Coordinates of C-alpha atoms in Angstrom, one line a residue:
Chain O
X1 CA -10.3 0.5 21.3
X2 CA -8.9 -3.0 21.5
X3 CA -10.2 -5.9 19.4
X4 CA -9.3 -9.5 20.4
X5 CA -9.1 -12.4 18.0
X6 CA -7.5 -15.8 17.8
X7 CA -6.1 -15.3 14.4
X8 CA -5.4 -12.0 12.5
X9 CA -4.8 -12.3 8.8
X10 CA -3.3 -9.1 7.3
X11 CA -4.0 -8.8 3.6
X12 CA -7.1 -10.2 1.8
X13 CA -5.5 -11.4 -1.4
X14 CA -6.1 -15.0 -2.5
X15 CA -3.6 -16.4 0.0
X16 CA -5.0 -14.4 2.9
X17 CA -8.6 -15.3 2.1
X18 CA -7.7 -19.0 1.8
X19 CA -5.9 -18.9 5.1
X20 CA -8.8 -17.1 6.8
X21 CA -11.4 -19.5 5.3
X22 CA -9.6 -22.7 6.5
X23 CA -8.8 -21.2 9.9
X24 CA -12.4 -20.3 10.4
X25 CA -13.6 -23.7 9.2
X26 CA -11.2 -25.2 11.7
X27 CA -13.1 -23.4 14.5
X28 CA -10.8 -20.5 15.3
X29 CA -11.9 -16.9 15.7
X30 CA -10.6 -15.1 12.6
X31 CA -10.3 -11.4 11.7
X32 CA -8.9 -10.5 8.2
X33 CA -8.0 -6.9 7.2
X34 CA -7.0 -5.3 4.0
X35 CA -5.8 -1.8 3.4
X36 CA -7.7 -1.4 0.2
X37 CA -11.2 -0.1 -0.3
X38 CA -11.9 -2.8 -2.8
X39 CA -10.7 -6.4 -2.5
X40 CA -9.0 -7.5 -5.8
X41 CA -8.5 -4.1 -7.3
X42 CA -6.2 -3.0 -8.7
X43 CA -5.0 -6.3 -10.0
X44 CA -1.3 -6.9 -10.0
X45 CA -1.3 -10.0 -12.1
X46 CA -1.8 -11.5 -15.5
X47 CA -4.6 -13.6 -14.1
X48 CA -3.7 -17.1 -15.4
X49 CA -4.2 -20.2 -13.2
X50 CA -4.1 -24.0 -13.9
X51 CA -7.3 -26.0 -13.7
X52 CA -5.5 -28.6 -11.6
X53 CA -4.4 -25.9 -9.2
X54 CA -8.0 -24.8 -8.5
X55 CA -9.1 -28.4 -8.1
X56 CA -6.4 -29.1 -5.6
X57 CA -7.7 -26.2 -3.5
X58 CA -11.2 -27.5 -3.7
X59 CA -12.4 -24.5 -5.6
X60 CA -15.2 -24.9 -8.1
X61 CA -15.0 -22.8 -11.1
X62 CA -17.5 -20.0 -11.4
X63 CA -18.3 -18.3 -14.7
X64 CA -18.5 -15.0 -12.8
X65 CA -14.7 -14.9 -12.4
X66 CA -13.5 -16.8 -15.4
X67 CA -12.9 -14.8 -18.6
X68 CA -11.3 -17.5 -20.7
X69 CA -10.8 -21.2 -20.9
X70 CA -7.4 -21.9 -22.4
X71 CA -6.5 -24.3 -25.1
X72 CA -2.7 -24.1 -24.9
X73 CA 0.4 -22.1 -25.0
X74 CA 2.5 -20.3 -27.7
X75 CA 6.1 -19.5 -27.0
X76 CA 7.8 -16.9 -29.1
X77 CA 11.6 -16.4 -29.4
X78 CA 13.3 -13.1 -30.2
X79 CA 13.4 -13.7 -34.0
X80 CA 9.7 -14.7 -33.8
X81 CA 10.2 -18.4 -34.2
X82 CA 7.1 -19.8 -32.4
X83 CA 6.4 -23.0 -30.6
X84 CA 2.8 -24.1 -30.2
X85 CA 1.5 -26.4 -27.4
X86 CA -2.2 -26.8 -28.1
X87 CA -4.7 -29.5 -27.4
X88 CA -5.0 -30.6 -31.1
X89 CA -1.3 -31.7 -31.0
X90 CA -1.1 -32.9 -27.4
X91 CA -2.7 -35.9 -25.8
X92 CA -2.8 -34.6 -22.2
X93 CA -3.7 -31.0 -22.3
X94 CA -3.5 -29.9 -18.6
X95 CA -4.5 -26.3 -19.3
X96 CA -6.0 -23.6 -17.3
X97 CA -8.1 -20.4 -17.4
X98 CA -7.8 -16.7 -17.2
X99 CA -9.5 -15.1 -14.2
X100 CA -11.1 -11.8 -13.5
X101 CA -9.1 -11.1 -10.4
X102 CA -11.3 -8.3 -9.3
X103 CA -14.2 -10.7 -9.0
X104 CA -12.2 -13.8 -8.0
X105 CA -10.4 -12.2 -5.1
X106 CA -13.7 -10.9 -3.8
X107 CA -15.3 -14.3 -4.1
X108 CA -12.5 -15.9 -2.2
X109 CA -12.9 -13.2 0.6
X110 CA -16.7 -13.9 0.6
X111 CA -15.9 -17.6 1.1
X112 CA -13.8 -16.7 4.1
X113 CA -16.6 -14.5 5.5
X114 CA -19.1 -17.3 5.0
X115 CA -16.8 -19.7 6.9
X116 CA -17.0 -17.3 9.8
X117 CA -14.1 -14.8 9.4
X118 CA -14.7 -11.2 10.2
X119 CA -13.5 -8.8 7.4
X120 CA -12.3 -5.3 7.8
X121 CA -11.5 -3.3 4.6
X122 CA -9.8 0.0 4.2
X123 CA -7.8 -1.0 7.3
X124 CA -4.1 -0.7 7.4
X125 CA -1.7 -2.4 9.8
X126 CA 0.8 0.3 10.9
X127 CA 3.0 -1.7 13.3
X128 CA 3.0 -4.6 15.8
X129 CA 4.7 -5.6 19.0
X130 CA 5.1 -9.0 20.6
X131 CA 3.3 -9.8 23.8
X132 CA 3.6 -12.9 26.0
X133 CA 0.7 -14.6 24.3
X134 CA 0.7 -13.2 20.8
X135 CA 0.9 -9.9 19.0
X136 CA -0.6 -6.4 19.5
X137 CA -1.1 -5.0 16.1
X138 CA -1.7 -1.3 15.6
X139 CA -4.2 -0.4 12.8
X140 CA -5.9 2.5 11.2
X141 CA -9.2 2.7 9.4
X142 CA -10.9 5.8 8.1
X143 CA -9.1 8.1 10.5
X144 CA -9.6 5.9 13.5
X145 CA -6.6 4.2 15.3
X146 CA -7.1 1.0 17.2
X147 CA -5.3 -2.1 18.3
X148 CA -5.9 -5.8 17.7
X149 CA -4.7 -8.4 20.1
X150 CA -4.1 -11.7 18.2
X151 CA -2.8 -15.1 19.3
X152 CA -1.5 -15.7 15.8
X153 CA -0.8 -13.2 13.1
X154 CA -0.8 -14.5 9.5
X155 CA 1.1 -12.0 7.3
X156 CA -0.4 -12.0 3.8
X157 CA 0.6 -8.5 2.8
X158 CA 2.0 -9.3 -0.6
X159 CA 5.4 -8.3 -2.1
X160 CA 5.7 -5.5 0.3
X161 CA 6.0 -8.1 3.1
X162 CA 6.3 -5.6 5.9
X163 CA 4.3 -7.5 8.6
X164 CA 6.5 -10.6 8.8
X165 CA 9.6 -8.3 9.0
X166 CA 8.0 -6.5 12.0
X167 CA 7.9 -9.9 13.6
X168 CA 11.6 -10.5 12.8
X169 CA 11.3 -12.8 9.8
X170 CA 13.6 -11.9 6.9
X171 CA 11.3 -11.6 3.9
X172 CA 13.0 -8.6 2.2
X173 CA 13.4 -9.3 -1.5
X174 CA 16.6 -8.2 -3.2
X175 CA 16.2 -6.3 -6.5
X176 CA 17.7 -9.3 -8.4
X177 CA 14.9 -11.4 -6.9
X178 CA 12.0 -8.9 -7.6
X179 CA 10.5 -8.8 -11.0
X180 CA 9.3 -5.3 -11.9
X181 CA 6.1 -5.7 -13.9
X182 CA 3.9 -3.5 -16.0
X183 CA 0.8 -4.6 -17.9
X184 CA -2.0 -3.1 -20.0
X185 CA -5.4 -4.7 -20.3
X186 CA -6.2 -3.9 -23.9
X187 CA -9.0 -4.2 -26.4
X188 CA -8.5 -4.7 -30.1
X189 CA -5.8 -7.3 -29.6
X190 CA -5.3 -9.5 -32.7
X191 CA -3.8 -12.8 -31.5
X192 CA -3.1 -15.7 -33.8
X193 CA -5.1 -17.9 -31.5
X194 CA -7.1 -16.1 -28.8
X195 CA -7.4 -19.4 -26.8
X196 CA -3.7 -19.6 -26.1
X197 CA -1.5 -17.7 -23.7
X198 CA 1.6 -16.2 -25.3
X199 CA 5.1 -15.9 -23.8
X200 CA 7.8 -13.7 -25.5
X201 CA 11.4 -14.3 -24.4
X202 CA 14.7 -12.4 -24.8
X203 CA 15.7 -8.8 -24.7
X204 CA 12.1 -7.7 -25.1
X205 CA 12.0 -8.2 -21.3
X206 CA 15.5 -8.4 -19.8
X207 CA 15.5 -10.8 -16.8
X208 CA 11.9 -11.8 -17.4
X209 CA 9.5 -12.3 -20.3
X210 CA 6.5 -10.6 -21.9
X211 CA 3.1 -12.1 -22.1
X212 CA -0.3 -11.8 -23.8
X213 CA -3.0 -13.5 -21.9
X214 CA -6.4 -13.5 -23.7
X215 CA -9.5 -12.5 -21.7
X216 CA -12.0 -12.3 -24.5
X217 CA -12.2 -12.3 -28.3
X218 CA -10.0 -9.2 -28.7
X219 CA -9.3 -8.4 -25.0
X220 CA -6.1 -9.4 -23.3
X221 CA -3.6 -8.7 -20.5
X222 CA -0.5 -7.5 -22.3
X223 CA 2.5 -7.2 -20.0
X224 CA 6.0 -8.0 -19.0
X225 CA 8.3 -8.4 -16.1
X226 CA 11.9 -7.3 -16.0
X227 CA 14.7 -7.3 -13.5
X228 CA 15.8 -3.8 -12.7
X229 CA 19.4 -5.2 -12.4
X230 CA 19.3 -6.2 -16.1
X231 CA 18.1 -3.0 -17.8
X232 CA 18.2 0.8 -17.4
X233 CA 14.7 1.2 -18.7
X234 CA 11.6 0.8 -16.5
X235 CA 9.1 -2.0 -16.9
X236 CA 6.6 0.6 -18.2
X237 CA 9.1 1.8 -20.9
X238 CA 9.7 -1.8 -22.0
X239 CA 5.9 -2.3 -22.2
X240 CA 5.4 0.7 -24.4
X241 CA 8.0 -0.6 -26.8
X242 CA 6.6 -4.1 -26.8
X243 CA 3.1 -3.0 -27.5
X244 CA 4.2 -0.7 -30.3
X245 CA 6.2 -3.4 -32.1
X246 CA 4.0 -6.5 -31.6
X247 CA 1.7 -7.2 -34.5
X248 CA -1.0 -8.4 -32.1
X249 CA -1.1 -5.2 -30.1
X250 CA -0.1 -2.5 -32.6
X251 CA -3.7 -1.5 -33.2
X252 CA -5.0 -2.3 -29.6
X253 CA -5.9 0.3 -27.1
X254 CA -5.4 0.1 -23.3
X255 CA -8.2 0.3 -20.8
X256 CA -6.2 -0.4 -17.7
X257 CA -2.6 -0.1 -16.5
X258 CA -1.3 -2.4 -13.8
X259 CA 2.2 -2.4 -12.2
X260 CA 3.9 -4.1 -9.3
X261 CA 6.6 -6.3 -8.0
X262 CA 6.7 -10.1 -8.1
X263 CA 9.2 -11.9 -5.8
X264 CA 11.0 -14.6 -7.7
X265 CA 13.8 -15.5 -5.3
X266 CA 12.0 -18.4 -3.7
X267 CA 10.7 -18.8 -0.1
X268 CA 12.8 -17.6 2.8
X269 CA 13.9 -20.5 5.0
X270 CA 12.0 -19.3 8.0
X271 CA 8.2 -18.8 7.4
X272 CA 7.0 -19.0 11.0
X273 CA 8.0 -17.9 14.5
X274 CA 6.1 -18.0 17.8
X275 CA 2.6 -16.7 17.0
X276 CA 3.5 -15.7 13.5
X277 CA 3.2 -17.1 10.0
X278 CA 3.8 -15.6 6.5
X279 CA 2.1 -16.7 3.3
X280 CA 1.6 -15.9 -0.3
X281 CA 3.7 -13.3 -2.2
X282 CA 4.9 -12.1 1.2
X283 CA 6.5 -15.5 1.7
X284 CA 7.9 -15.8 -1.9
X285 CA 5.4 -18.5 -2.7
X286 CA 5.8 -17.9 -6.5
X287 CA 7.0 -20.0 -9.3
X288 CA 10.3 -18.2 -10.0
X289 CA 10.3 -19.2 -13.7
X290 CA 6.7 -18.1 -14.6
X291 CA 6.1 -15.6 -11.8
X292 CA 2.8 -17.3 -11.2
X293 CA 1.8 -17.2 -7.5
X294 CA -2.0 -17.5 -7.2
X295 CA -2.3 -21.3 -6.7
X296 CA 1.0 -21.6 -4.8
X297 CA 0.1 -18.7 -2.5
X298 CA -3.4 -20.1 -1.9
X299 CA -1.8 -23.5 -1.2
X300 CA 0.4 -21.9 1.4
X301 CA -2.7 -20.1 2.8
X302 CA -4.6 -23.4 3.1
X303 CA -1.8 -25.1 4.9
X304 CA -1.3 -22.2 7.2
X305 CA -5.0 -21.6 8.0
X306 CA -5.6 -25.3 8.9
X307 CA -2.6 -25.5 11.1
X308 CA -3.3 -22.1 12.8
X309 CA -6.8 -23.4 13.8
X310 CA -5.3 -26.6 15.1
X311 CA -2.7 -24.6 17.1
X312 CA -5.4 -22.4 18.6
X313 CA -7.5 -25.4 19.6
X314 CA -4.5 -27.1 21.2
X315 CA -3.3 -23.9 22.8
X316 CA 0.2 -24.4 21.4
X317 CA 1.2 -21.3 19.4
X318 CA 5.0 -21.9 19.5
X319 CA 7.3 -21.9 16.6
X320 CA 7.8 -25.6 17.2
X321 CA 4.1 -26.3 16.6
X322 CA 3.8 -23.9 13.6
X323 CA 6.9 -25.2 12.0
X324 CA 4.8 -28.0 10.5
X325 CA 3.6 -25.3 8.1
X326 CA 7.2 -24.8 6.9
X327 CA 7.6 -28.5 6.4
X328 CA 4.3 -29.0 4.6
X329 CA 5.0 -26.0 2.4
X330 CA 8.3 -27.3 1.5
X331 CA 6.7 -30.5 0.3
X332 CA 3.7 -29.0 -1.4
X333 CA 5.4 -26.0 -3.2
X334 CA 9.0 -25.5 -2.0
X335 CA 10.6 -28.4 -3.8
X336 CA 9.0 -27.2 -7.1
X337 CA 10.0 -23.6 -6.4
X338 CA 13.6 -24.7 -5.8
X339 CA 13.7 -26.6 -9.1
X340 CA 12.3 -23.7 -11.0
X341 CA 14.8 -21.3 -9.4
X342 CA 17.5 -23.3 -11.2
X343 CA 15.6 -23.1 -14.5
X344 CA 15.2 -19.3 -14.0
X345 CA 18.9 -18.9 -13.3
X346 CA 19.7 -20.9 -16.4
X347 CA 17.2 -18.9 -18.6
X348 CA 19.0 -15.7 -17.4
X349 CA 22.2 -16.9 -19.0
X350 CA 20.7 -17.2 -22.5
X351 CA 21.0 -14.5 -25.1
X352 CA 18.6 -13.9 -27.9
X353 CA 20.5 -16.1 -30.3
X354 CA 20.5 -19.1 -27.9
X355 CA 16.8 -18.6 -27.3
X356 CA 16.2 -18.6 -31.1
X357 CA 18.1 -21.9 -31.4
X358 CA 16.0 -23.5 -28.7
X359 CA 12.9 -22.4 -30.4
X360 CA 14.2 -23.9 -33.7
X361 CA 15.1 -27.2 -32.0
X362 CA 11.6 -27.3 -30.4
X363 CA 10.0 -27.4 -33.9
X364 CA 10.7 -31.1 -34.2
X365 CA 9.7 -32.0 -30.6
X366 CA 6.5 -33.7 -29.9
X367 CA 5.1 -32.4 -26.6
X368 CA 3.0 -34.8 -24.5
X369 CA 1.6 -32.3 -22.0
X370 CA 1.0 -28.6 -21.8
X371 CA 3.0 -27.8 -18.6
X372 CA 6.1 -26.0 -17.5
X373 CA 7.7 -29.2 -16.3
X374 CA 7.1 -30.8 -19.8
X375 CA 8.8 -27.8 -21.4
X376 CA 11.8 -28.0 -19.2
X377 CA 12.1 -31.8 -19.8
X378 CA 12.0 -31.2 -23.5
X379 CA 14.5 -28.3 -23.2
X380 CA 16.9 -30.6 -21.5
X381 CA 16.6 -33.0 -24.5
X382 CA 17.3 -30.4 -27.2
X383 CA 20.0 -28.3 -25.4
X384 CA 23.2 -29.8 -24.2
X385 CA 23.8 -26.7 -22.1
X386 CA 20.4 -27.1 -20.4
X387 CA 21.1 -30.8 -19.9
X388 CA 24.3 -30.0 -18.1
X389 CA 22.6 -27.4 -15.8
X390 CA 19.2 -29.0 -15.3
X391 CA 19.5 -32.6 -16.4
X392 CA 19.5 -34.0 -12.8
X393 CA 16.5 -32.0 -11.7
X394 CA 14.1 -32.8 -14.5
Chain W
X1 CA 12.1 11.1 -1.1
X2 CA 10.0 12.8 -3.8
X3 CA 7.0 10.8 -4.8
X4 CA 5.8 11.7 -8.3
X5 CA 2.1 12.2 -8.8
X6 CA 1.9 9.2 -11.2
X7 CA 2.9 6.8 -8.4
X8 CA 0.5 3.9 -8.4
X9 CA 1.2 2.7 -4.9
X10 CA 2.1 -0.9 -6.0
X11 CA 4.5 -1.3 -3.1
X12 CA 7.4 -2.8 -5.0
X13 CA 9.7 -0.2 -3.4
X14 CA 8.5 -1.3 0.1
X15 CA 9.3 -4.9 -0.7
X16 CA 13.0 -4.2 -1.5
X17 CA 13.6 -1.6 1.2
X18 CA 16.2 -3.4 3.4
X19 CA 15.1 -1.4 6.4
X20 CA 11.4 -1.8 6.0
X21 CA 10.9 2.0 6.0
X22 CA 8.2 2.5 3.4
X23 CA 4.5 2.5 4.3
X24 CA 2.2 2.1 1.3
X25 CA -1.4 3.2 1.7
X26 CA -4.1 3.2 -0.9
X27 CA -3.1 6.7 -2.1
X28 CA -0.1 7.7 -0.2
X29 CA 3.5 6.6 0.2
X30 CA 5.3 7.4 3.5
X31 CA 9.0 7.1 4.0
X32 CA 10.6 7.0 7.3
X33 CA 13.3 9.4 6.1
X34 CA 15.2 9.6 9.5
X35 CA 16.4 6.0 9.2
X36 CA 16.9 6.0 5.4
X37 CA 20.5 5.2 4.4
X38 CA 19.9 6.3 0.8
X39 CA 20.7 2.9 -0.8
X40 CA 18.3 3.9 -3.6
X41 CA 17.0 0.3 -4.2
X42 CA 13.4 1.7 -4.1
X43 CA 14.2 4.1 -6.9
X44 CA 15.9 1.3 -8.9
X45 CA 12.9 -1.1 -8.9
X46 CA 10.0 1.3 -9.4
X47 CA 8.2 0.2 -12.6
X48 CA 7.2 3.8 -13.5
X49 CA 10.1 6.0 -12.3
X50 CA 7.9 7.6 -9.7
X51 CA 10.6 8.0 -7.0
X52 CA 13.3 10.7 -6.9
X53 CA 15.9 11.4 -4.3
X54 CA 15.3 14.6 -2.4
X55 CA 18.6 16.4 -2.6

């Protein structure tokens, strides 16, 4: 069996669905496939997004997929010195919300379907070969093998990022650039303020951080990301220790375990080739400091989807035409990713004592906004070492 | 490669495989063993120690 389509999107996460929606809205024929039997499950994510990010994508909030509106952030250093950034103290709270990814992802895919995209679930891409006018992708679904002929393939297959590599793009993540993450969703969590997301820094999560993101009165995602190059223990072992020792989670019980990789090495230089584009986690479209990649991946998806439809209507599927996606991505998310790469590298040099000193110094700082940029700007003010490394960037 | 029964098919191993040899399905993990150079990066990054070299 051979299916033909203008655009084939492989992977129906938020980035893939956004690309499929915008490509279909642009008038192209779109097929999107996902290997899973349920879009959005299991989640591989702490589920936090900024309100401004959703707005920039033109997505209206829906109570069906929002579990918590956030009021601020709490940062906790190794000796438990904490820094609060909450709306009562700050004039411009640019906060966010916690999603229910299992519902959110499905809604994004439904939007793509309503825009005209065809969706195939439980369908795995097993390989692809270049043809004169596109790609021939081999796929399997429920025991049946078939091929899909596409003029443009949009690779949105997540941190595995196999599809772009089949097409010759180098999207392999090195272990030093791949956070290894483990998370429980828990009930009975006793947070000091269950409208704030919490970040724990230091040896509790070597090479990353631990988090508690509230999803309800006593429900939260409790997780951490580590770099395997920085510790001999697994992410899961670190998580068990964190949960056992943290006052907020000592009496909590898990109802779900999530694990996965998060590429924090930034975007590869080359994101397109003739008839091929790569988006989302597969393209490293993740803030390397926070590991957050929902909004940035969807932004990549939006840019790619629109341009892919334009390329189809103009009949120009060359790398030269599609390169506009690389340029626009660089502007929209790449510059910021590159800055945060520097901050991440700086954070990796700090030991527990230095993190405690920063938290101490932050006690006297008046924050004006709740944002990562604001935090780094203030960090540069309190730490001469940070000023030296990051002063020019922020 | 031995895949332990507690593997959760998250695919982190596939992402770091320098030769792109790991196929992650919903409930199976398939290695192209013939081309594997035993760099062990997949074993190193697994969040739950679900991979073990088949010696």
